[in-house]
Amino acid sequence: MSKYQQIKAHILEKIEGGHWAEGDAVPSENQLAQHFSVSRMTARRALQELAEQGVLSRTQGAATCVASLKNQSSMLQIRNIADEIRARDHQYRARVIELGSREASTGIARQLKIDVGDRIFYSLICHWQDDIPLQLEQRFINPALAPDYLAQDFTATTPHEYLCTVAPLTEAEHKVEAVLADDLAQQHLHIGADSACLRLHRTTWSREGIVSHALLTHPGDKYQLGGHLTFQP
C-alpha cells in the first residue's frame, strides 16, 4: 500500500477494533506525518478521503473526530441466495463452474474503477434450490480488496458471505433488467433461448473502494423480487 493508504488502513483498524469510538479525536495531520514519516500533505489526503467517505468528521479549526454512526454509510443487509433458499425451507447447494483470474475488459474496468487489462478475479457459480438451478452468478472482484478469494471453497460459503467478512460492505448499487437467456444461462439454468430471465447488476463497495461487480441471472418463471419497507414519521 502507498503511505496514505497505510494511514487510512491504520485509522480504520482503530475504529473497527473499538479503540476509537464515535466522537473521539484522531491524531492530527502533524502527528500522523511524524508517525508514518510522510509529509503533512500525505496525512491530510488520508484524513480527507476518510472524511469524504463519512468515516471521519472534519471541521475547520477543530480536531478531526470519528464521525457519528448516523452520518457514516450504513451497512447494507443484502440477503444472499443461500439464505433466501433456506428461509423457504428448501435445500441449498452450489456448483462452482469457474474460479480464476483474467484481464479486465473495458466494461469491467469501468465498473471496478481500474485500468483495462488489470488482473481481476472471476467466479462463475450456479446456485440451486433442491434440484432446480435458481441463480447463475458471475462475479468480478478487485484482487486488492479480497486477495485470498481464489482460495475459498464456494460450495461451503457464498462469495457474498465471504466478501462481507474480508471487506465489509458500506455501499451497494443495483440495476435490474429483464433479458432473454444467453448461452451461459441456457447451459447452466437449463432453460431455452426464448426464456425470459431476471438479471441483477450489483456493485458493492467497502471503505477501501469497489470490491466486486456481479451479474445475478434468474429464470424469470422461478424467481421474483420483493420486500417490505417501513417508513418512520
PDB file of N, CA and C in Angstrom, residues 1 15 18-19 21 23 38 43 81 97 102 112 120 129-131 136 144 147 157 175-177:
ATOM      1  N   MET A   1       0.845  -1.193   0.000  1.00  0.00           N
ATOM      2  CA  MET A   1       0.000   0.000   0.000  1.00  0.00           C
ATOM      3  C   MET A   1       0.879   1.241   0.000  1.00  0.00           C
ATOM      4  N   ILE A  15     -10.744   2.182  14.496  1.00  0.00           N
ATOM      5  CA  ILE A  15     -12.187   2.407  14.664  1.00  0.00           C
ATOM      6  C   ILE A  15     -12.939   1.083  14.725  1.00  0.00           C
ATOM      7  N   GLY A  18     -12.648  -0.942  17.823  1.00  0.00           N
ATOM      8  CA  GLY A  18     -13.230  -0.396  19.038  1.00  0.00           C
ATOM      9  C   GLY A  18     -12.287   0.462  19.856  1.00  0.00           C
ATOM     10  N   HIS A  19     -11.083   0.740  19.354  1.00  0.00           N
ATOM     11  CA  HIS A  19     -10.128   1.562  20.100  1.00  0.00           C
ATOM     12  C   HIS A  19     -10.525   3.036  20.059  1.00  0.00           C
ATOM     13  N   ALA A  21     -13.847   5.446  19.460  1.00  0.00           N
ATOM     14  CA  ALA A  21     -15.308   5.421  19.376  1.00  0.00           C
ATOM     15  C   ALA A  21     -15.821   6.688  18.695  1.00  0.00           C
ATOM     16  N   GLY A  23     -16.999  10.163  17.988  1.00  0.00           N
ATOM     17  CA  GLY A  23     -16.697  11.416  18.659  1.00  0.00           C
ATOM     18  C   GLY A  23     -15.265  11.543  19.136  1.00  0.00           C
ATOM     19  N   VAL A  38       5.920  10.736   6.771  1.00  0.00           N
ATOM     20  CA  VAL A  38       5.424  11.243   5.494  1.00  0.00           C
ATOM     21  C   VAL A  38       5.234  12.748   5.609  1.00  0.00           C
ATOM     22  N   ALA A  43      -0.620  12.971   4.886  1.00  0.00           N
ATOM     23  CA  ALA A  43      -1.520  12.702   6.006  1.00  0.00           C
ATOM     24  C   ALA A  43      -2.868  13.383   5.792  1.00  0.00           C
ATOM     25  N   ILE A  81     -28.267 -15.575  -1.760  1.00  0.00           N
ATOM     26  CA  ILE A  81     -29.182 -16.575  -2.290  1.00  0.00           C
ATOM     27  C   ILE A  81     -29.311 -17.789  -1.381  1.00  0.00           C
ATOM     28  N   ILE A  97     -18.430 -23.399 -11.296  1.00  0.00           N
ATOM     29  CA  ILE A  97     -18.161 -23.700 -12.703  1.00  0.00           C
ATOM     30  C   ILE A  97     -16.792 -23.176 -13.118  1.00  0.00           C
ATOM     31  N   ARG A 102      -8.348 -13.209 -14.682  1.00  0.00           N
ATOM     32  CA  ARG A 102      -8.367 -12.807 -16.080  1.00  0.00           C
ATOM     33  C   ARG A 102      -8.040 -11.321 -16.167  1.00  0.00           C
ATOM     34  N   LEU A 112     -15.221  -1.492 -11.967  1.00  0.00           N
ATOM     35  CA  LEU A 112     -14.363  -1.618 -10.788  1.00  0.00           C
ATOM     36  C   LEU A 112     -13.439  -0.420 -10.597  1.00  0.00           C
ATOM     37  N   ILE A 120      -7.925  -9.308 -12.601  1.00  0.00           N
ATOM     38  CA  ILE A 120      -9.048  -9.379 -11.684  1.00  0.00           C
ATOM     39  C   ILE A 120      -9.343 -10.844 -11.384  1.00  0.00           C
ATOM     40  N   GLN A 129     -31.736 -24.581  -5.790  1.00  0.00           N
ATOM     41  CA  GLN A 129     -32.756 -24.837  -4.776  1.00  0.00           C
ATOM     42  C   GLN A 129     -33.289 -26.243  -5.019  1.00  0.00           C
ATOM     43  N   ASP A 130     -32.993 -27.141  -4.085  1.00  0.00           N
ATOM     44  CA  ASP A 130     -33.315 -28.557  -4.273  1.00  0.00           C
ATOM     45  C   ASP A 130     -32.665 -29.037  -5.574  1.00  0.00           C
ATOM     46  N   ASP A 131     -33.460 -29.442  -6.551  1.00  0.00           N
ATOM     47  CA  ASP A 131     -32.911 -29.923  -7.818  1.00  0.00           C
ATOM     48  C   ASP A 131     -33.105 -28.930  -8.955  1.00  0.00           C
ATOM     49  N   LEU A 136     -27.617 -17.953 -11.552  1.00  0.00           N
ATOM     50  CA  LEU A 136     -26.276 -18.045 -12.117  1.00  0.00           C
ATOM     51  C   LEU A 136     -25.546 -16.758 -11.756  1.00  0.00           C
ATOM     52  N   ALA A 144      -7.134  -6.565  -4.965  1.00  0.00           N
ATOM     53  CA  ALA A 144      -6.501  -5.802  -3.893  1.00  0.00           C
ATOM     54  C   ALA A 144      -7.341  -5.812  -2.627  1.00  0.00           C
ATOM     55  N   PRO A 147      -7.688 -10.513  -1.555  1.00  0.00           N
ATOM     56  CA  PRO A 147      -6.557 -11.221  -2.166  1.00  0.00           C
ATOM     57  C   PRO A 147      -6.630 -12.738  -2.083  1.00  0.00           C
ATOM     58  N   THR A 157     -19.412 -21.771   1.389  1.00  0.00           N
ATOM     59  CA  THR A 157     -19.850 -20.406   1.671  1.00  0.00           C
ATOM     60  C   THR A 157     -20.037 -19.689   0.353  1.00  0.00           C
ATOM     61  N   LYS A 175     -29.009  -2.649 -10.339  1.00  0.00           N
ATOM     62  CA  LYS A 175     -29.803  -2.399 -11.535  1.00  0.00           C
ATOM     63  C   LYS A 175     -30.459  -3.717 -11.917  1.00  0.00           C
ATOM     64  N   VAL A 176     -31.748  -3.676 -12.198  1.00  0.00           N
ATOM     65  CA  VAL A 176     -32.496  -4.887 -12.535  1.00  0.00           C
ATOM     66  C   VAL A 176     -33.017  -4.756 -13.959  1.00  0.00           C
ATOM     67  N   GLU A 177     -32.868  -5.821 -14.739  1.00  0.00           N
ATOM     68  CA  GLU A 177     -33.384  -5.785 -16.096  1.00  0.00           C
ATOM     69  C   GLU A 177     -33.941  -7.154 -16.487  1.00  0.00           C
TER      70      GLU A 177
END
